Coordinates of C-alpha atoms and ligand atoms in Angstrom, one line a residue:
X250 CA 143.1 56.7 90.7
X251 CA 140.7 59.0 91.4
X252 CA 137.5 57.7 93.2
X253 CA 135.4 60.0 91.4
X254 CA 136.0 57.7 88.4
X255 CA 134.2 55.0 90.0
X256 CA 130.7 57.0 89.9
X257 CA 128.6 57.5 87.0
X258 CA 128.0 58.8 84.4
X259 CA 132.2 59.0 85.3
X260 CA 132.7 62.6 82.7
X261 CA 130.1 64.4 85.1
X262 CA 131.6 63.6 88.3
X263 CA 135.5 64.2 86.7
X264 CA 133.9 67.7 86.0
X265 CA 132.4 67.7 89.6
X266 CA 135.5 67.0 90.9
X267 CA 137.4 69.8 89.1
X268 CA 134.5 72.4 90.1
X269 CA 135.2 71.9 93.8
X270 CA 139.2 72.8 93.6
X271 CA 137.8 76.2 92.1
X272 CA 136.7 79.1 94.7
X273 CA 133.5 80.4 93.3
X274 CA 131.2 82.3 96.1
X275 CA 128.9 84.8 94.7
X276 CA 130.2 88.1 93.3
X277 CA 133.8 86.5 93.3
X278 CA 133.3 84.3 89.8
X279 CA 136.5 85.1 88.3
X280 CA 138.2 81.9 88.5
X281 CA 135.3 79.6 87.3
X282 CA 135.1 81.9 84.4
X283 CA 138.2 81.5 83.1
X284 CA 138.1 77.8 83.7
X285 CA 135.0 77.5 81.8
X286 CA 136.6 80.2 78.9
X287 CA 139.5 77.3 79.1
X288 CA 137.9 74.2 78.6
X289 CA 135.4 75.8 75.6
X290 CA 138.9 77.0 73.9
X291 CA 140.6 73.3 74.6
X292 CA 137.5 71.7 73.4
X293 CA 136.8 74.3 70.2
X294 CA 133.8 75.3 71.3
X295 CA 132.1 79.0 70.6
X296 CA 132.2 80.8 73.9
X297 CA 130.9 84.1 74.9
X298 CA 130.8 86.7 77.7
X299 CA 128.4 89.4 78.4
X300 CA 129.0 92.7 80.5
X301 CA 128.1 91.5 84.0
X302 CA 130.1 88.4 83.1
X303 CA 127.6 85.4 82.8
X304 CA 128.8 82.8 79.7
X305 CA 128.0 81.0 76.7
X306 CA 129.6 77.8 75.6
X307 CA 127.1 76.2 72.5
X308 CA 127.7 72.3 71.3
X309 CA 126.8 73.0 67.2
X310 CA 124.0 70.3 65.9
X311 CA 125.3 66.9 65.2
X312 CA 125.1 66.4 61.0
X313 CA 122.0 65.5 59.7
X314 CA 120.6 67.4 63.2
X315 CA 120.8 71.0 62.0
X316 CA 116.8 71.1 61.5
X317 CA 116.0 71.0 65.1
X318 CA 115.2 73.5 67.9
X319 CA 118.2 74.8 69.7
X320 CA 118.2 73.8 73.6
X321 CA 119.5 76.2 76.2
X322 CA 120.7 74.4 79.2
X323 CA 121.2 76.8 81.8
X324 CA 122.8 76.4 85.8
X325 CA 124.6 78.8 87.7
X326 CA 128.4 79.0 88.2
X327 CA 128.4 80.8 92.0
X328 CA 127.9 79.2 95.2
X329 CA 127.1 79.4 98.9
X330 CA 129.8 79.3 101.0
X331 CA 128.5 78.2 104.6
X332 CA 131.4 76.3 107.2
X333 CA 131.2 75.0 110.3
X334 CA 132.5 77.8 113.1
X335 CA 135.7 75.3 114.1
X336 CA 136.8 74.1 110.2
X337 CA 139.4 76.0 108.9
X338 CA 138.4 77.2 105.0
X339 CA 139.9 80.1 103.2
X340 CA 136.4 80.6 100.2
X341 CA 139.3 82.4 98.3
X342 CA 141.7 80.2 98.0
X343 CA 140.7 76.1 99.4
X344 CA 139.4 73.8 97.4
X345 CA 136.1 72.3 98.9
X346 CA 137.4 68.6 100.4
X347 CA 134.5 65.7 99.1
X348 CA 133.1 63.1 101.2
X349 CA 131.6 59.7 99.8
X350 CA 129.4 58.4 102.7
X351 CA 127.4 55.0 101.5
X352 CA 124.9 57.0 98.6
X353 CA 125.4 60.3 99.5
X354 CA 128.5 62.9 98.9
X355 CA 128.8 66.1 101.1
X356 CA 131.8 68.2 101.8
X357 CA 134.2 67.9 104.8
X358 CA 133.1 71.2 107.0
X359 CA 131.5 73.4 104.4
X360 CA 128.6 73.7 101.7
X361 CA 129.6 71.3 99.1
X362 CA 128.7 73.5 96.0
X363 CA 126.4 70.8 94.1
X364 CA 124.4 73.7 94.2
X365 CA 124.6 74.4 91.5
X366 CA 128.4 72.8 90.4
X367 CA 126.5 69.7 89.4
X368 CA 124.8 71.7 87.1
X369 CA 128.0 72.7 85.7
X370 CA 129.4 69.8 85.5
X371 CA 126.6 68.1 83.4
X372 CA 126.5 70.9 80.7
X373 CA 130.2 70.4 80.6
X374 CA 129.7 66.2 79.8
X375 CA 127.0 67.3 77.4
X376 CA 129.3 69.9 76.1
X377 CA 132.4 67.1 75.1
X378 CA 130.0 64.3 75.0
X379 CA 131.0 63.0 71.0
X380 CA 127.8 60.4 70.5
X381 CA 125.3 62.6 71.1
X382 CA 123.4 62.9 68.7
X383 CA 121.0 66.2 69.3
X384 CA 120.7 69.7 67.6
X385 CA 122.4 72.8 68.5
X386 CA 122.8 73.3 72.4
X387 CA 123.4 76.5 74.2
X388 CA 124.9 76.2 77.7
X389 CA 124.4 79.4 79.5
X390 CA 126.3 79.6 82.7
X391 CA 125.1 82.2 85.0
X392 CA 126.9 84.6 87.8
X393 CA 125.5 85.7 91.4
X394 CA 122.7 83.7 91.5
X395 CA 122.5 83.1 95.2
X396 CA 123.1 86.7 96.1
X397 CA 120.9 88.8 93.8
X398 CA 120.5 86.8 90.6
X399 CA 121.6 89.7 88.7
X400 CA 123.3 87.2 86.3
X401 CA 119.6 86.0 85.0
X402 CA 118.7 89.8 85.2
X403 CA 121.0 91.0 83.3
X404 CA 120.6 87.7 80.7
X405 CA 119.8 90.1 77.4
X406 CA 117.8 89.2 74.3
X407 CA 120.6 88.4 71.1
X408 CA 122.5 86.7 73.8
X409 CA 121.2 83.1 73.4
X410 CA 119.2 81.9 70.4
X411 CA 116.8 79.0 71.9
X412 CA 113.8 79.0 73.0
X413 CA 113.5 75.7 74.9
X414 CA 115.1 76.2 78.6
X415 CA 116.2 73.7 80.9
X416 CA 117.5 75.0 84.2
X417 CA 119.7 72.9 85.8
X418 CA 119.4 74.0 89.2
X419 CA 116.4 72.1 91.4
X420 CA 116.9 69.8 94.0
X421 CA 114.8 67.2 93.9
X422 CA 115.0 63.8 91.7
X423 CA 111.2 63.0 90.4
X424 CA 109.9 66.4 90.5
X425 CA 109.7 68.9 87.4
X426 CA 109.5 72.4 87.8
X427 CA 107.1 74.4 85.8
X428 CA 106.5 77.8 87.5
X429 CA 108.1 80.0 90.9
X430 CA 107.4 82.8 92.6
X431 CA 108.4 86.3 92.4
X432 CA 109.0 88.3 95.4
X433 CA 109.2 92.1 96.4
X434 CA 109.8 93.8 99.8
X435 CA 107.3 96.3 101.3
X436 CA 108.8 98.0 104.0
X437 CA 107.1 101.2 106.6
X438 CA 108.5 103.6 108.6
X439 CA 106.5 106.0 111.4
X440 CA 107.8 108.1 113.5
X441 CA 106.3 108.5 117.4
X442 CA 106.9 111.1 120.0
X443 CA 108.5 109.8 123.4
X444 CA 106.3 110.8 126.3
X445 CA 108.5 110.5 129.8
X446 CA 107.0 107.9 132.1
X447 CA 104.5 108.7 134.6
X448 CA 104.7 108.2 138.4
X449 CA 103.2 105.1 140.1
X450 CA 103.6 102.6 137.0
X451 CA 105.2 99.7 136.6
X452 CA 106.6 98.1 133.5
X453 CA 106.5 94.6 132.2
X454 CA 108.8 92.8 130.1
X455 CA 106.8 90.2 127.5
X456 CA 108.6 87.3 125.9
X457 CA 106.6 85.1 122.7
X458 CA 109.2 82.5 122.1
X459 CA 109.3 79.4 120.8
X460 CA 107.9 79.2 117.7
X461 CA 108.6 77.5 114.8
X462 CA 109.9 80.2 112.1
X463 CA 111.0 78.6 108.7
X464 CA 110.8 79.9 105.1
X465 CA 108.5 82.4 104.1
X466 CA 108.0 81.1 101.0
X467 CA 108.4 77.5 101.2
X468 CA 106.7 77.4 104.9
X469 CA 104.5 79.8 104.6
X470 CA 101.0 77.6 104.2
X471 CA 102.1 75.3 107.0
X472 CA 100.4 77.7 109.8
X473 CA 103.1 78.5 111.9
X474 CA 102.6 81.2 114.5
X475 CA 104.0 84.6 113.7
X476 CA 105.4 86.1 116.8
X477 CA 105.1 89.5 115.5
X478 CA 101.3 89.0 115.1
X479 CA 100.6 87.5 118.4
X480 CA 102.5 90.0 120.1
X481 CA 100.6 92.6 118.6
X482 CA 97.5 91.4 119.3
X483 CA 98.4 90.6 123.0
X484 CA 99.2 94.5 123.1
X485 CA 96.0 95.1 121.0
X486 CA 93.5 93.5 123.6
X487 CA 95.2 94.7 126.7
X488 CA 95.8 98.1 125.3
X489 CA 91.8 98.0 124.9
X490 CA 90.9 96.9 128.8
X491 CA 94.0 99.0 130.2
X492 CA 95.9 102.0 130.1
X493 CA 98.9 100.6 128.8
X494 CA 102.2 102.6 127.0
X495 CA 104.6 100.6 124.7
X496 CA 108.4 101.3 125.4
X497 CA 109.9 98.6 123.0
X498 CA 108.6 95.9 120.5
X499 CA 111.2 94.0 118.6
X500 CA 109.7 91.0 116.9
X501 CA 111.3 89.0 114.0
X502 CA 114.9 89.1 111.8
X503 CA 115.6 87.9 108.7
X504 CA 113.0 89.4 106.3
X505 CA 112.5 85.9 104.6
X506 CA 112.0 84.7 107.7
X507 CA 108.8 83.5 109.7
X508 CA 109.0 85.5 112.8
X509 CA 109.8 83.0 115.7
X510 CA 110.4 85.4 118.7
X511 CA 109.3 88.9 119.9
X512 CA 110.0 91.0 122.7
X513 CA 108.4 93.9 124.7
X514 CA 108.4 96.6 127.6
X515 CA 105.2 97.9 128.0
X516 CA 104.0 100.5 131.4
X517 CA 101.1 100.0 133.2
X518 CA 99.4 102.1 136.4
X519 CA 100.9 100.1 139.6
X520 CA 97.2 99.0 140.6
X521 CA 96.5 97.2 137.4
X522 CA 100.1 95.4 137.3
X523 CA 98.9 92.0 138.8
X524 CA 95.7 92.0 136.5
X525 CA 97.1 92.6 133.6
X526 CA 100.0 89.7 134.3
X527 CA 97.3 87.7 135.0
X528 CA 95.8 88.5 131.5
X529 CA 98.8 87.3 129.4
X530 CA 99.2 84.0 131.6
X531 CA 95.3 83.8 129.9
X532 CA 96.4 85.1 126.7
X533 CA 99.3 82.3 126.6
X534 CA 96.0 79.4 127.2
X535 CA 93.7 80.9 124.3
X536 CA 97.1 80.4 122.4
X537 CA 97.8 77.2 123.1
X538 CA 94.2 75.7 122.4
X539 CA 94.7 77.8 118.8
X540 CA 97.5 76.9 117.4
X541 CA 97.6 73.1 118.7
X542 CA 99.9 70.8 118.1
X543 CA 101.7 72.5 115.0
X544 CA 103.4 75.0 117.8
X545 CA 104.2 72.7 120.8
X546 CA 106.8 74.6 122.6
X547 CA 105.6 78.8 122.4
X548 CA 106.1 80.4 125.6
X549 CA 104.2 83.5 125.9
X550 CA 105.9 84.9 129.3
X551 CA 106.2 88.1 131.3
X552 CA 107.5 89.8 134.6
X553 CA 108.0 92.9 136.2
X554 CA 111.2 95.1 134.9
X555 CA 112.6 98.0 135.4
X556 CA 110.8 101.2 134.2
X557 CA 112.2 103.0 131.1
X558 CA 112.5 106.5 131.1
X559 CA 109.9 107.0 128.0
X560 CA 107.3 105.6 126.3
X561 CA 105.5 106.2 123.0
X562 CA 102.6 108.7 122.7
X563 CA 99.0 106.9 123.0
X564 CA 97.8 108.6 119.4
X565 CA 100.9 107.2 117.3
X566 CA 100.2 103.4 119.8
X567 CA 96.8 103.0 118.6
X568 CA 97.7 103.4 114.8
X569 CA 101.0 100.7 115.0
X570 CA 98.5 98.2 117.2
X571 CA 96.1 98.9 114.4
X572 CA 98.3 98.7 111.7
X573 CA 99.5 95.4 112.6
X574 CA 96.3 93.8 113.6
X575 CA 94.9 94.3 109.8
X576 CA 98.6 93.3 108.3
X577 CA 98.0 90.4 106.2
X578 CA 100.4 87.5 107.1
X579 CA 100.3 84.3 105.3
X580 CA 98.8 82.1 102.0
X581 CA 96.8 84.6 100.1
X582 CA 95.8 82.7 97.3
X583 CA 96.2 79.2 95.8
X584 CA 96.9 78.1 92.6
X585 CA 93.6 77.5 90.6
X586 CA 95.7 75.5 87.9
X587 CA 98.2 73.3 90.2
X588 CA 97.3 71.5 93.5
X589 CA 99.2 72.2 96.5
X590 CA 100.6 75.3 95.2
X591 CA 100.7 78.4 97.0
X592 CA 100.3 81.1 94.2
X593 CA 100.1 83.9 96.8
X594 CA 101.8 85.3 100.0
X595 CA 102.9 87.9 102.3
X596 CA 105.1 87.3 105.3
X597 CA 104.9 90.4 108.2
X598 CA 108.7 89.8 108.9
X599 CA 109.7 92.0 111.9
X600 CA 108.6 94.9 113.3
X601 CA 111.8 97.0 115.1
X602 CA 111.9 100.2 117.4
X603 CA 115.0 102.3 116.3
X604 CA 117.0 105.4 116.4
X605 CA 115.3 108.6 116.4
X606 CA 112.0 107.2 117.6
X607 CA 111.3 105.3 114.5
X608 CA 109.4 102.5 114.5
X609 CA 110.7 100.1 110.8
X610 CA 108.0 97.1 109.9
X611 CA 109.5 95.0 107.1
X612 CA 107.2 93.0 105.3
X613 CA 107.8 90.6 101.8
X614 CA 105.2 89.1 99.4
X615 CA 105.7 86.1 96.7
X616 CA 103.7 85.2 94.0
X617 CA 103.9 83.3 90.8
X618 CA 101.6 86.2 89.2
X619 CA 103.0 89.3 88.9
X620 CA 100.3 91.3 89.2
X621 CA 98.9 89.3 92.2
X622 CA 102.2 89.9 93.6
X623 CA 101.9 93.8 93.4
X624 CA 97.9 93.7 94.7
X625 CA 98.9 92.0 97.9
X626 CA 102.1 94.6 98.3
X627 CA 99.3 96.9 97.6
X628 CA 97.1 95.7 100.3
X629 CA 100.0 95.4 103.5
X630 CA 101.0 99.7 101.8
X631 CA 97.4 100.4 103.0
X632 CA 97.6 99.3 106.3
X633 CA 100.5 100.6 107.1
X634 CA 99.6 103.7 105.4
X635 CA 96.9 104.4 107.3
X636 CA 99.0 104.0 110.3
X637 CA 100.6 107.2 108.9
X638 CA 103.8 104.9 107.7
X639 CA 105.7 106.1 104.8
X640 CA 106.1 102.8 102.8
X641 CA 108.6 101.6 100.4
X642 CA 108.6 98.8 97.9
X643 CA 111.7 97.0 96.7
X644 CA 112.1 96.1 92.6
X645 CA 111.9 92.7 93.9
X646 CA 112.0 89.9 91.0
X647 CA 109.2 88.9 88.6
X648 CA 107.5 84.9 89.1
X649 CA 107.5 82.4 85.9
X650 CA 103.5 81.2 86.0
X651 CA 103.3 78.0 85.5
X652 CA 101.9 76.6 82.0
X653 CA 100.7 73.1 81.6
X654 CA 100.4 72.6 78.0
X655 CA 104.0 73.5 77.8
X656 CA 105.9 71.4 75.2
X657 CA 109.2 70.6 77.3
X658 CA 107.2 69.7 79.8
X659 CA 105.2 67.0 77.5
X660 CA 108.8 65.6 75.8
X661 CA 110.1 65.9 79.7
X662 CA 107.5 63.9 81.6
X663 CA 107.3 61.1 78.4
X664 CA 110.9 60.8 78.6
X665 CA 110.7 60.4 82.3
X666 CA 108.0 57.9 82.4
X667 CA 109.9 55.6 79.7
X668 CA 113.6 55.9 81.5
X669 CA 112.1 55.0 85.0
X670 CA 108.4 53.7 84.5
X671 CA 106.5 55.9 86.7
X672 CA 105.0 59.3 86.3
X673 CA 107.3 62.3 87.5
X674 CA 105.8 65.1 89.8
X675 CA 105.0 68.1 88.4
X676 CA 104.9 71.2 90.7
X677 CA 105.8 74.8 90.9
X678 CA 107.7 76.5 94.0
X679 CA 107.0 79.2 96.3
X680 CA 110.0 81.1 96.0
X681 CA 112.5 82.3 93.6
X682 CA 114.1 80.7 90.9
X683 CA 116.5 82.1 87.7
X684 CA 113.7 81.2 85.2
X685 CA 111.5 84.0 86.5
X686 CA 114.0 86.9 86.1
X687 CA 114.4 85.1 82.3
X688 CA 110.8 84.7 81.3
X689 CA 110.8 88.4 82.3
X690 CA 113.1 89.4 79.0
X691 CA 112.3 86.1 77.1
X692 CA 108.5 86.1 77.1
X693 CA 108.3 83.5 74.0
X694 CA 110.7 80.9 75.6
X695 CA 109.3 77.6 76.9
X696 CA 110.7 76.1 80.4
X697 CA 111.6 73.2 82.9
X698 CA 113.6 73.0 86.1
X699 CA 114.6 69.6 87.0
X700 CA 117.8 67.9 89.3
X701 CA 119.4 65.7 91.2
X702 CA 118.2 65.0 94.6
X703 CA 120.3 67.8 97.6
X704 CA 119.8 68.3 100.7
X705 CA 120.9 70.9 103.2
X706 CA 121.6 73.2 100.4
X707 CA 123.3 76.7 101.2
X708 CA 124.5 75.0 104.8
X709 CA 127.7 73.1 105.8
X710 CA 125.0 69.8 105.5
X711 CA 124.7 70.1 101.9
X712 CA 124.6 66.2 100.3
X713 CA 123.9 65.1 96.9
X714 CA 123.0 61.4 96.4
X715 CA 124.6 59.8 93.7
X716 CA 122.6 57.6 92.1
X717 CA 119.9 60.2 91.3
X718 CA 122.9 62.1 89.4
X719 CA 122.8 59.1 86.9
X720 CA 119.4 59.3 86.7
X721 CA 119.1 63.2 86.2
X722 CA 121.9 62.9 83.5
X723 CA 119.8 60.1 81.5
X724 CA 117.0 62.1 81.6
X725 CA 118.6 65.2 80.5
X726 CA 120.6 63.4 77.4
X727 CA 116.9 61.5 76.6
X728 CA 115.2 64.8 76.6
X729 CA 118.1 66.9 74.5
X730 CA 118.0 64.2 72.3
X731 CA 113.8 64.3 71.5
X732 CA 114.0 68.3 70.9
X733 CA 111.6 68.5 68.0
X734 CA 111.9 69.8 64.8
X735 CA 112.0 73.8 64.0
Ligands
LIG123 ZN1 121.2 77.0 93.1

């Protein structure tokens, strides 16, 4: 016997454990599909398709339950597929090997999938489950989620009749979801002219290492340094008591990412070398005192290196130190309607020297206004375009605002507070989730985002603990079952 049938509710985890014998990484959906087409047809259930594949399975109102509101019960059928470097796991082909640790499951070497298979796996229990006794329920299964979310783009009106959402796919027991971020790119290019290096100078290498990083949308408020900003304004000050030339600045990666390291080669005259080293062993004090205890291990260091056969011209160096010194780089705004909610943000991700004497600043912003999310783009394309950058803005995905007189999120939070006898938190996130790309097509439709408790998600750490999957499910079957009336 399987072990999974010791765990409750025992139909979601038999689903679970089907779900992890079927490869499903993002853009390669095929197989779940099918599976999912499969068990609709076994079960006689209405099933659909649309054209960039993402599926409908609906559950028809019990008798006597034909009167109320149609629920849409949405999750995602892709996931992240993260190993460790020495376990052997073909994404194509394996099935994804479960580990039950005391409360917690997790997979054996890779991401587990319960983002979002859990998900699955309860729509599919709800789907079969014959004593319910709720109206008409739409399970919407969504593709590419963690690679583009062009599933819930694509999500077209006619497709689905509800307009009551629940998205399956947050990680945390005890908190609803009522709102996320949108997010768009803003990214610069300038162009410099290399001027060759003068005699009698000296260059310096300079390191800012150490910092923190983390999410840009999820960290972003916590006041991390921003090694592309204290770089920068290192260069800035010296660049204002000395004749200095920038050769290289690289600062940053992953665009969202908080910029933990940044590198650069800058030439001085020979007579101001010691000075000026002097300067940024200073600069590395003023720091420290700053940021505190919230960045305990940056290093600001620097030494003498080898001098590089060109540096940028002095003109085209005064507009990028500029540029970067008026960059906005953190919380913008808060939410006036929810506490503790970040409502707007702009990460300055990296700043690169490349090719062709081109110098590339890549920059993103999140909010859960749209418009906000455009006036803040708007504000980092003004420094940089005064710089003389060309700037370009990515599509980028729309936020979902949060409202609090929403009426899933009233039957939601009762049902909680009777199931478990304390009050549920209500929040919105900083960053993106499918519900904004929907509210963006489906205007009228009213939604909540609630889970089971993960951790580690999108990394070989990835662990569900069980017993807030029975909790999740009897909060989802309570809440399906108090849909009001039409
Ligand atoms: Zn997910």
């Amino acid at each position: 016997m399987s072990f999974y049938k010791k765990l409750k509710p025992v139909p979601v985890w038999q689903y679970f454990e089907e779900i992890c014998k079927i490869p499903r990484l993002s853009k390669n959906e095929d197989k779940i599909r099918e599976y999912l087409l499969d068990f609709a047809n076994k079960n006689n259930l209405d099933a659909k398709e649309d054209e960039i594949g993402n599926i409908l399975i609906v559950k028809p109102a019990s008798p006597g339950m034909e009167n109320r509101k149609t629920v849409v019960l949405q999750s995602h059928m892709d996931m992240v597929g993260e190993k460790n470097a020495d376990y052997p796991h073909n994404w194509m082909t394996d099935p994804i090997v479960t580990v039950v640790t005391d409360k917690w499951m997790a997979a054996k070497g890779t991401t587990l999938g319960a983002d979002d298979g859990i998900g699955i796996a309860s729509q599919m229990a709800i789907l079969t489950d014959k004593k319910l006794r709720a109206g008409q329920i739409e399970c919407i299964f969504t593709v590419d989620e963690e690679s583009g979310m062009t599933g819930a783009i694509n999500l077209k009106p006619g497709f689905f009749t509800g307009t009551i959402l629940i998205n399956l796919d947050s990680e945390d027991e005890g908190i609803l979801y009522i709102g996320c971020a949108g997010g768009m790119d803003t990214v610069g290019t300038m162009k410099y002219n290399a001027v060759p290096v003068e005699n009698n100078s000296s260059a310096i290498e300079i390191s800012v290492t150490g910092l923190h990083g983390g999410h840009s949308g999820d960290e972003i408020h916590k006041g991390y340094g921003n090694s592309v900003k204290i770089m920068n304004r290192l260069l800035w000050n010296l660049s204002n008591e000395y004749n200095i030339s920038i050769s290289n600045f690289d600062g940053g990666n992953l665009r969202n990412a908080i910029p933990r390291e940044a590198f650069a080669t800058i030439v001085v005259d020979k007579t101001s070398l010691s000075k000026i080293l002097n300067r940024i062993a200073d600069f590395q004090l003023i720091l420290i005192n700053e940021m505190g205890n919230i960045e305990k291990d940056l290093s600001i260091t620097s030494k003498e290196s080898d001098l590089p056969a060109f540096v940028m011209d002095s003109e085209n160096q005064a507009r990028l130190l500029d540029a970067l010194t008026c960059c906005p780089h953190g919380t913008i705004a808060w939410s006036k309607d929810m506490e503790d909610l970040v409502e707007t943000s702009t990460n300055l991700a990296s700043v690169k020297f490349g090719a062709g004497n081109t110098i590339t600043i890549v920059t993103t912003q999140r909010s859960s206004i749209e418009s906000s999310k455009h006036d803040v783009a708007a504000m980092v394309e003004s420094c940089l375009k005064l710089a003389g950058a060309k700037v370009i803005h990515s599509d980028g995905y729309p936020g979902w605002k949060p409202n609090m007189t929403s009426e899933i999120l009233k039957i939601t939070r009762q049902s909680y507070v009777r199931l478990f006898n304390r009050e549920p938190k209500i929040r919105a996130i900083h960053a993106g989730l499918e519900c904004g790309l929907i509210y963006e097509n489906f205007k009228s439709i009213d939604m909540i985002s609630f889970g089971p408790t993960i951790k580690g998600a999108h990394t070989p750490e990835e662990k569900i603990e069980i017993k807030t999957v029975e909790m999740f499910w009897y909060l989802l079957i309570d809440v399906i079952t108090r849909i009001p009336y039409k």
